[in-house]
């Protein structure tokens, strides 16, 4: 265990450069396309995106400050406690922390790899993996600001429930060939975030007394502010275009209604259509406005969140394909169950 009083290491001391491409590039290309092919719609599209971003700004600010505080204080060290004790307790704790932790999938790769290598129950790991991409403080703030507190709370409960569903499912089938010897031969121990031992030590809640932690707070805040702004800008531009160009009756006919079909389609479409959790929120808002059912919306965000590229790569990098297939199976099944429950409650 590393020095418990050590401040979280800064992973990059060089100033971050503004990079064109990705979300910013896609936003510009979409706006250019509108300006060329439908000039009359250019200003309404920009205006819609600008006002939507301004309306979300308080939630973005809260999310940025909350995540920066948790990172600077070293709160991620609390995750290690979820993997101690009785296996059933571990599943519950891993699902709870996975559904509430503010850390990206790549940061937990070295931690999960180390736990699996020393024999931590795969059930607890699966619970954390399934829940962690779906909800965090920033996601809750953005979701509640756009889709409402009820939807955000329901998604949080669905994330925790999905984690426990997968975790206990693995525990029950732990001795079957499906989950025997789950690890790849040489799982990677480094993540794209450059954190070697992100869960050692103890949190320091009054982080501002230490200069390195203040630097982490500033860096994390700036990085997350840029991240949220670029993806939400792209999402609001897409939302404006969807509302204008995609016929509402088409969405309503495919993803509307009270039956199981739109919920299943929402789960199946969620994987390929998902950008990331933050960008998905305005897209779901547009789909709901065009007739998407509440159950389909919930299944879309649950299945898409678990199967999005960063989350899926974190699992694929460490376990064998059959375990990865089980991960996706739990995700789709849990998404449909969550959609059915939310549809009935709406």
Tab-separated table of C-alpha atoms in Angstrom:
chain	number	residue	atom	x	y	z
A	1	UNK	CA	0.000	0.000	0.000
A	2	UNK	CA	1.344	3.385	-0.912
A	3	UNK	CA	1.829	6.273	1.469
A	4	UNK	CA	-1.643	7.021	2.837
A	5	UNK	CA	-0.880	10.713	3.136
A	6	UNK	CA	0.342	11.122	-0.409
A	7	UNK	CA	-1.608	13.417	-2.694
A	8	UNK	CA	-3.041	11.905	-5.872
A	9	UNK	CA	-0.421	11.888	-8.565
A	10	UNK	CA	-0.799	14.246	-11.455
A	11	UNK	CA	-0.762	12.237	-14.621
A	12	UNK	CA	0.309	15.036	-16.927
A	13	UNK	CA	2.160	18.214	-16.030
A	14	UNK	CA	2.183	19.604	-19.555
A	15	UNK	CA	-0.546	22.064	-20.493
A	16	UNK	CA	-3.375	20.468	-22.418
A	17	UNK	CA	-3.670	21.590	-26.006
A	18	UNK	CA	-6.866	22.426	-27.781
A	19	UNK	CA	-7.489	19.591	-30.212
A	20	UNK	CA	-9.679	19.936	-33.263
A	21	UNK	CA	-11.554	16.847	-34.260
A	22	UNK	CA	-13.768	14.414	-32.442
A	23	UNK	CA	-16.842	16.064	-30.969
A	24	UNK	CA	-15.810	19.607	-31.957
A	25	UNK	CA	-15.062	18.544	-35.512
A	26	UNK	CA	-18.360	16.667	-35.808
A	27	UNK	CA	-20.252	19.705	-34.512
A	28	UNK	CA	-18.595	21.998	-37.046
A	29	UNK	CA	-19.219	19.580	-39.911
A	30	UNK	CA	-22.891	19.303	-39.019
A	31	UNK	CA	-23.265	23.084	-38.845
A	32	UNK	CA	-21.430	23.498	-42.151
A	33	UNK	CA	-23.723	20.941	-43.759
A	34	UNK	CA	-26.767	22.821	-42.521
A	35	UNK	CA	-25.327	26.139	-43.728
A	36	UNK	CA	-24.697	24.706	-47.211
A	37	UNK	CA	-27.813	22.597	-47.751
A	38	UNK	CA	-30.409	24.418	-45.657
A	39	UNK	CA	-29.181	27.930	-44.822
A	40	UNK	CA	-32.524	28.972	-43.344
A	41	UNK	CA	-32.112	26.358	-40.628
A	42	UNK	CA	-28.565	27.365	-39.611
A	43	UNK	CA	-29.415	30.127	-37.146
A	44	UNK	CA	-32.307	28.194	-35.536
A	45	UNK	CA	-29.977	25.223	-35.030
A	46	UNK	CA	-27.233	27.329	-33.453
A	47	UNK	CA	-29.799	29.192	-31.341
A	48	UNK	CA	-31.387	25.964	-30.113
A	49	UNK	CA	-28.014	24.484	-29.148
A	50	UNK	CA	-26.884	27.702	-27.466
A	51	UNK	CA	-30.015	28.121	-25.365
A	52	UNK	CA	-30.023	24.432	-24.430
A	53	UNK	CA	-26.383	24.622	-23.353
A	54	UNK	CA	-27.091	27.762	-21.322
A	55	UNK	CA	-29.999	26.061	-19.608
A	56	UNK	CA	-27.802	23.114	-18.683
A	57	UNK	CA	-24.921	25.311	-17.480
A	58	UNK	CA	-25.832	25.197	-13.744
A	59	UNK	CA	-25.894	21.410	-13.856
A	60	UNK	CA	-22.592	21.328	-15.744
A	61	UNK	CA	-21.021	23.589	-13.109
A	62	UNK	CA	-22.239	21.397	-10.262
A	63	UNK	CA	-21.032	18.254	-12.018
A	64	UNK	CA	-17.592	19.736	-12.740
A	65	UNK	CA	-17.064	20.923	-9.170
A	66	UNK	CA	-18.313	17.663	-7.642
A	67	UNK	CA	-16.048	15.452	-9.728
A	68	UNK	CA	-13.050	17.749	-9.224
A	69	UNK	CA	-13.570	17.659	-5.459
A	70	UNK	CA	-13.841	13.866	-5.349
A	71	UNK	CA	-10.722	13.458	-7.476
A	72	UNK	CA	-8.657	15.975	-5.517
A	73	UNK	CA	-9.661	14.456	-2.189
A	74	UNK	CA	-8.778	10.948	-3.355
A	75	UNK	CA	-12.282	9.572	-2.805
A	76	UNK	CA	-11.610	6.862	-5.389
A	77	UNK	CA	-9.702	4.957	-2.682
A	78	UNK	CA	-13.060	4.090	-1.100
A	79	UNK	CA	-13.782	1.753	-4.020
A	80	UNK	CA	-11.342	-0.813	-2.668
A	81	UNK	CA	-13.593	-1.390	0.351
A	82	UNK	CA	-16.319	-2.776	-1.889
A	83	UNK	CA	-14.197	-5.854	-2.504
A	84	UNK	CA	-13.704	-6.966	1.085
A	85	UNK	CA	-15.646	-9.530	3.120
A	86	UNK	CA	-18.525	-11.832	2.231
A	87	UNK	CA	-18.984	-12.367	-1.554
A	88	UNK	CA	-22.686	-11.420	-1.455
A	89	UNK	CA	-21.850	-8.255	0.483
A	90	UNK	CA	-19.132	-7.511	-2.054
A	91	UNK	CA	-21.642	-7.681	-4.914
A	92	UNK	CA	-24.004	-5.253	-3.182
A	93	UNK	CA	-21.230	-2.813	-2.260
A	94	UNK	CA	-19.624	-3.024	-5.698
A	95	UNK	CA	-22.965	-2.283	-7.384
A	96	UNK	CA	-23.630	0.652	-5.051
A	97	UNK	CA	-20.184	2.192	-5.503
A	98	UNK	CA	-20.128	1.431	-9.205
A	99	UNK	CA	-23.412	3.262	-9.659
A	100	UNK	CA	-22.235	6.302	-7.716
A	101	UNK	CA	-18.495	6.603	-8.377
A	102	UNK	CA	-17.293	9.500	-10.580
A	103	UNK	CA	-14.399	7.739	-12.287
A	104	UNK	CA	-14.061	6.637	-15.879
A	105	UNK	CA	-13.728	3.046	-17.064
A	106	UNK	CA	-10.054	3.349	-17.993
A	107	UNK	CA	-9.111	4.414	-14.464
A	108	UNK	CA	-10.476	1.227	-12.933
A	109	UNK	CA	-8.747	-1.129	-15.386
A	110	UNK	CA	-5.512	-1.471	-13.332
A	111	UNK	CA	-7.495	-1.816	-10.119
A	112	UNK	CA	-9.852	-4.487	-11.500
A	113	UNK	CA	-6.945	-6.324	-13.163
A	114	UNK	CA	-5.097	-6.503	-9.860
A	115	UNK	CA	-8.190	-7.731	-8.015
A	116	UNK	CA	-8.894	-10.425	-10.592
A	117	UNK	CA	-5.239	-11.506	-10.606
A	118	UNK	CA	-5.291	-12.125	-6.833
A	119	UNK	CA	-8.615	-13.967	-6.930
A	120	UNK	CA	-11.306	-11.389	-6.143
A	121	UNK	CA	-14.760	-12.853	-6.898
A	122	UNK	CA	-15.758	-12.225	-10.490
A	123	UNK	CA	-19.318	-11.558	-9.302
A	124	UNK	CA	-18.294	-8.423	-7.414
A	125	UNK	CA	-16.156	-7.268	-10.331
A	126	UNK	CA	-19.046	-7.840	-12.751
A	127	UNK	CA	-21.381	-5.857	-10.487
A	128	UNK	CA	-18.995	-2.908	-10.505
A	129	UNK	CA	-18.371	-3.120	-14.248
A	130	UNK	CA	-22.071	-3.129	-15.095
A	131	UNK	CA	-23.026	-0.264	-12.790
A	132	UNK	CA	-20.061	2.093	-13.165
A	133	UNK	CA	-20.639	3.340	-16.770
A	134	UNK	CA	-24.272	4.227	-16.102
A	135	UNK	CA	-24.308	6.825	-13.378
A	136	UNK	CA	-22.052	9.207	-11.468
A	137	UNK	CA	-22.550	12.661	-9.901
A	138	UNK	CA	-21.963	14.461	-13.197
A	139	UNK	CA	-24.293	12.134	-15.094
A	140	UNK	CA	-26.993	12.545	-12.462
A	141	UNK	CA	-26.788	16.334	-12.672
A	142	UNK	CA	-26.991	16.393	-16.477
A	143	UNK	CA	-29.760	13.777	-16.615
A	144	UNK	CA	-31.899	15.424	-13.966
A	145	UNK	CA	-31.482	18.820	-15.605
A	146	UNK	CA	-32.682	17.552	-18.988
A	147	UNK	CA	-34.907	14.535	-18.399
A	148	UNK	CA	-36.075	15.269	-14.856
A	149	UNK	CA	-35.254	14.062	-11.372
A	150	UNK	CA	-37.561	11.066	-11.649
A	151	UNK	CA	-35.752	9.710	-14.707
A	152	UNK	CA	-32.316	10.385	-13.172
A	153	UNK	CA	-33.256	8.626	-9.938
A	154	UNK	CA	-34.785	5.704	-11.830
A	155	UNK	CA	-31.636	5.348	-13.927
A	156	UNK	CA	-29.504	5.376	-10.765
A	157	UNK	CA	-31.611	2.613	-9.229
A	158	UNK	CA	-31.465	0.718	-12.524
A	159	UNK	CA	-27.660	0.989	-12.575
A	160	UNK	CA	-27.386	-0.422	-9.060
A	161	UNK	CA	-29.988	-3.082	-9.804
A	162	UNK	CA	-28.199	-4.116	-12.999
A	163	UNK	CA	-24.944	-4.418	-11.081
A	164	UNK	CA	-26.526	-6.707	-8.502
A	165	UNK	CA	-28.340	-8.677	-11.211
A	166	UNK	CA	-25.083	-9.419	-13.011
A	167	UNK	CA	-23.045	-9.863	-9.845
A	168	UNK	CA	-25.364	-12.400	-8.235
A	169	UNK	CA	-25.846	-14.091	-11.598
A	170	UNK	CA	-22.099	-14.666	-11.804
A	171	UNK	CA	-21.946	-15.848	-8.192
A	172	UNK	CA	-24.639	-18.439	-8.855
A	173	UNK	CA	-22.854	-19.685	-11.984
A	174	UNK	CA	-19.313	-19.263	-10.655
A	175	UNK	CA	-18.520	-22.994	-10.877
A	176	UNK	CA	-19.766	-23.440	-14.428
A	177	UNK	CA	-17.483	-23.541	-17.507
A	178	UNK	CA	-18.772	-20.110	-18.523
A	179	UNK	CA	-16.974	-18.333	-15.699
A	180	UNK	CA	-14.136	-20.763	-15.031
A	181	UNK	CA	-10.697	-19.241	-15.615
A	182	UNK	CA	-12.139	-15.889	-16.750
A	183	UNK	CA	-8.933	-13.887	-17.215
A	184	UNK	CA	-6.927	-13.406	-20.355
A	185	UNK	CA	-3.373	-14.672	-19.980
A	186	UNK	CA	-1.760	-11.310	-19.425
A	187	UNK	CA	-4.322	-8.627	-18.533
A	188	UNK	CA	-3.089	-5.100	-19.017
A	189	UNK	CA	-2.272	-3.265	-15.798
A	190	UNK	CA	-2.219	0.260	-17.126
A	191	UNK	CA	-5.081	2.467	-18.167
A	192	UNK	CA	-5.407	5.280	-20.629
A	193	UNK	CA	-5.602	7.718	-17.750
A	194	UNK	CA	-2.070	6.873	-16.735
A	195	UNK	CA	-2.923	5.920	-13.151
A	196	UNK	CA	-0.798	3.051	-11.846
A	197	UNK	CA	-2.212	2.702	-8.290
A	198	UNK	CA	-5.357	4.832	-8.202
A	199	UNK	CA	-6.960	3.141	-5.177
A	200	UNK	CA	-4.168	3.230	-2.603
A	201	UNK	CA	-4.161	5.490	0.442
A	202	UNK	CA	-7.012	7.299	2.176
A	203	UNK	CA	-9.151	10.285	1.161
A	204	UNK	CA	-8.167	13.773	2.312
A	205	UNK	CA	-11.452	15.673	2.368
A	206	UNK	CA	-9.844	19.066	3.107
A	207	UNK	CA	-7.660	18.808	0.045
A	208	UNK	CA	-7.097	22.570	-0.356
A	209	UNK	CA	-4.329	22.546	2.253
A	210	UNK	CA	-2.075	20.616	-0.159
A	211	UNK	CA	-0.770	22.235	-3.349
A	212	UNK	CA	-0.667	19.002	-5.433
A	213	UNK	CA	-4.306	18.319	-4.614
A	214	UNK	CA	-5.286	21.874	-5.500
A	215	UNK	CA	-3.583	21.344	-8.855
A	216	UNK	CA	-5.527	18.111	-9.374
A	217	UNK	CA	-8.755	19.972	-8.559
A	218	UNK	CA	-8.006	22.684	-11.121
A	219	UNK	CA	-6.903	20.233	-13.828
A	220	UNK	CA	-9.852	17.910	-13.297
A	221	UNK	CA	-12.326	20.784	-13.263
A	222	UNK	CA	-11.008	22.250	-16.505
A	223	UNK	CA	-10.791	18.864	-18.213
A	224	UNK	CA	-14.352	17.902	-17.273
A	225	UNK	CA	-15.743	21.324	-18.172
A	226	UNK	CA	-14.269	21.015	-21.685
A	227	UNK	CA	-15.382	17.392	-21.965
A	228	UNK	CA	-18.982	18.096	-20.998
A	229	UNK	CA	-19.187	21.255	-23.091
A	230	UNK	CA	-17.937	19.662	-26.299
A	231	UNK	CA	-20.146	16.576	-26.073
A	232	UNK	CA	-23.256	18.446	-24.990
A	233	UNK	CA	-22.749	21.006	-27.763
A	234	UNK	CA	-22.628	18.181	-30.310
A	235	UNK	CA	-25.625	16.493	-28.708
A	236	UNK	CA	-27.741	19.660	-28.715
A	237	UNK	CA	-26.917	20.308	-32.372
A	238	UNK	CA	-27.972	16.741	-33.199
A	239	UNK	CA	-31.106	17.187	-31.087
A	240	UNK	CA	-32.032	20.329	-33.022
A	241	UNK	CA	-31.524	18.524	-36.335
A	242	UNK	CA	-33.503	15.483	-35.200
A	243	UNK	CA	-36.434	17.611	-34.066
A	244	UNK	CA	-36.463	19.437	-37.401
A	245	UNK	CA	-35.676	16.713	-39.924
A	246	UNK	CA	-36.741	13.361	-38.417
A	247	UNK	CA	-40.524	12.809	-38.701
A	248	UNK	CA	-42.057	12.451	-35.258
A	249	UNK	CA	-44.535	9.857	-36.482
A	250	UNK	CA	-41.636	7.625	-37.586
A	251	UNK	CA	-40.115	7.636	-34.101
A	252	UNK	CA	-43.511	7.124	-32.513
A	253	UNK	CA	-44.300	4.185	-34.794
A	254	UNK	CA	-40.999	2.419	-34.087
A	255	UNK	CA	-40.176	3.308	-30.482
A	256	UNK	CA	-43.548	4.485	-29.186
A	257	UNK	CA	-46.356	2.609	-27.494
A	258	UNK	CA	-46.695	0.565	-24.326
A	259	UNK	CA	-45.692	-2.902	-25.487
A	260	UNK	CA	-42.439	-4.800	-25.089
A	261	UNK	CA	-41.365	-4.230	-28.718
A	262	UNK	CA	-40.189	-0.590	-28.330
A	263	UNK	CA	-38.346	-1.521	-25.137
A	264	UNK	CA	-36.507	-4.347	-26.892
A	265	UNK	CA	-35.694	-2.084	-29.827
A	266	UNK	CA	-34.473	0.618	-27.454
A	267	UNK	CA	-32.031	-1.836	-25.882
A	268	UNK	CA	-30.830	-3.175	-29.248
A	269	UNK	CA	-30.467	0.284	-30.812
A	270	UNK	CA	-28.772	1.679	-27.722
A	271	UNK	CA	-25.416	0.027	-28.387
A	272	UNK	CA	-24.660	1.306	-31.915
A	273	UNK	CA	-26.397	4.666	-31.468
A	274	UNK	CA	-24.777	5.624	-28.153
A	275	UNK	CA	-22.143	8.392	-28.208
A	276	UNK	CA	-21.501	8.603	-24.468
A	277	UNK	CA	-23.635	9.011	-21.386
A	278	UNK	CA	-23.657	12.800	-21.480
A	279	UNK	CA	-24.359	13.191	-25.191
A	280	UNK	CA	-27.098	10.554	-24.982
A	281	UNK	CA	-29.217	12.654	-22.626
A	282	UNK	CA	-30.219	15.366	-25.151
A	283	UNK	CA	-30.703	12.707	-27.822
A	284	UNK	CA	-33.123	10.819	-25.592
A	285	UNK	CA	-34.866	14.105	-24.829
A	286	UNK	CA	-35.394	14.648	-28.564
A	287	UNK	CA	-36.590	11.071	-29.075
A	288	UNK	CA	-39.064	11.420	-26.210
A	289	UNK	CA	-40.367	14.639	-27.736
A	290	UNK	CA	-40.979	12.745	-30.978
A	291	UNK	CA	-42.879	9.894	-29.411
A	292	UNK	CA	-40.334	7.466	-27.960
A	293	UNK	CA	-41.861	5.561	-25.042
A	294	UNK	CA	-40.487	6.005	-21.536
A	295	UNK	CA	-39.606	2.312	-21.333
A	296	UNK	CA	-37.668	2.435	-24.606
A	297	UNK	CA	-35.800	5.522	-23.380
A	298	UNK	CA	-34.722	3.746	-20.206
A	299	UNK	CA	-33.654	0.573	-22.016
A	300	UNK	CA	-31.750	2.707	-24.536
A	301	UNK	CA	-29.654	4.528	-21.916
A	302	UNK	CA	-28.978	1.386	-19.866
A	303	UNK	CA	-27.959	-0.923	-22.722
A	304	UNK	CA	-26.090	1.827	-24.550
A	305	UNK	CA	-24.217	2.970	-21.461
A	306	UNK	CA	-22.900	-0.485	-20.616
A	307	UNK	CA	-21.977	-1.370	-24.203
A	308	UNK	CA	-20.396	1.986	-25.145
A	309	UNK	CA	-16.806	1.703	-26.335
A	310	UNK	CA	-14.870	2.849	-23.203
A	311	UNK	CA	-16.857	0.613	-20.871
A	312	UNK	CA	-16.791	-2.396	-23.193
A	313	UNK	CA	-13.058	-2.092	-23.880
A	314	UNK	CA	-12.348	-2.090	-20.147
A	315	UNK	CA	-14.007	-5.499	-19.884
A	316	UNK	CA	-12.709	-6.923	-23.166
A	317	UNK	CA	-9.115	-6.057	-22.232
A	318	UNK	CA	-9.171	-8.227	-19.121
A	319	UNK	CA	-11.481	-11.211	-19.574
A	320	UNK	CA	-12.055	-13.949	-22.117
A	321	UNK	CA	-14.687	-13.549	-24.863
A	322	UNK	CA	-17.235	-15.817	-23.152
A	323	UNK	CA	-17.154	-13.632	-20.039
A	324	UNK	CA	-17.425	-10.532	-22.196
A	325	UNK	CA	-20.463	-12.081	-23.915
A	326	UNK	CA	-22.020	-12.678	-20.497
A	327	UNK	CA	-21.359	-9.024	-19.646
A	328	UNK	CA	-23.268	-7.904	-22.741
A	329	UNK	CA	-26.019	-10.424	-22.046
A	330	UNK	CA	-26.545	-9.096	-18.532
A	331	UNK	CA	-26.563	-5.554	-19.931
A	332	UNK	CA	-29.263	-6.145	-22.558
A	333	UNK	CA	-31.426	-8.294	-20.268
A	334	UNK	CA	-31.142	-5.812	-17.416
A	335	UNK	CA	-31.888	-2.916	-19.757
A	336	UNK	CA	-35.112	-4.566	-20.924
A	337	UNK	CA	-36.170	-5.295	-17.335
A	338	UNK	CA	-35.434	-1.678	-16.343
A	339	UNK	CA	-37.400	-0.438	-19.350
A	340	UNK	CA	-40.426	-2.576	-18.496
A	341	UNK	CA	-40.421	-1.420	-14.874
A	342	UNK	CA	-40.007	2.259	-15.812
A	343	UNK	CA	-42.733	1.982	-18.452
A	344	UNK	CA	-45.130	0.553	-15.867
A	345	UNK	CA	-44.228	3.257	-13.348
A	346	UNK	CA	-44.558	6.163	-15.807
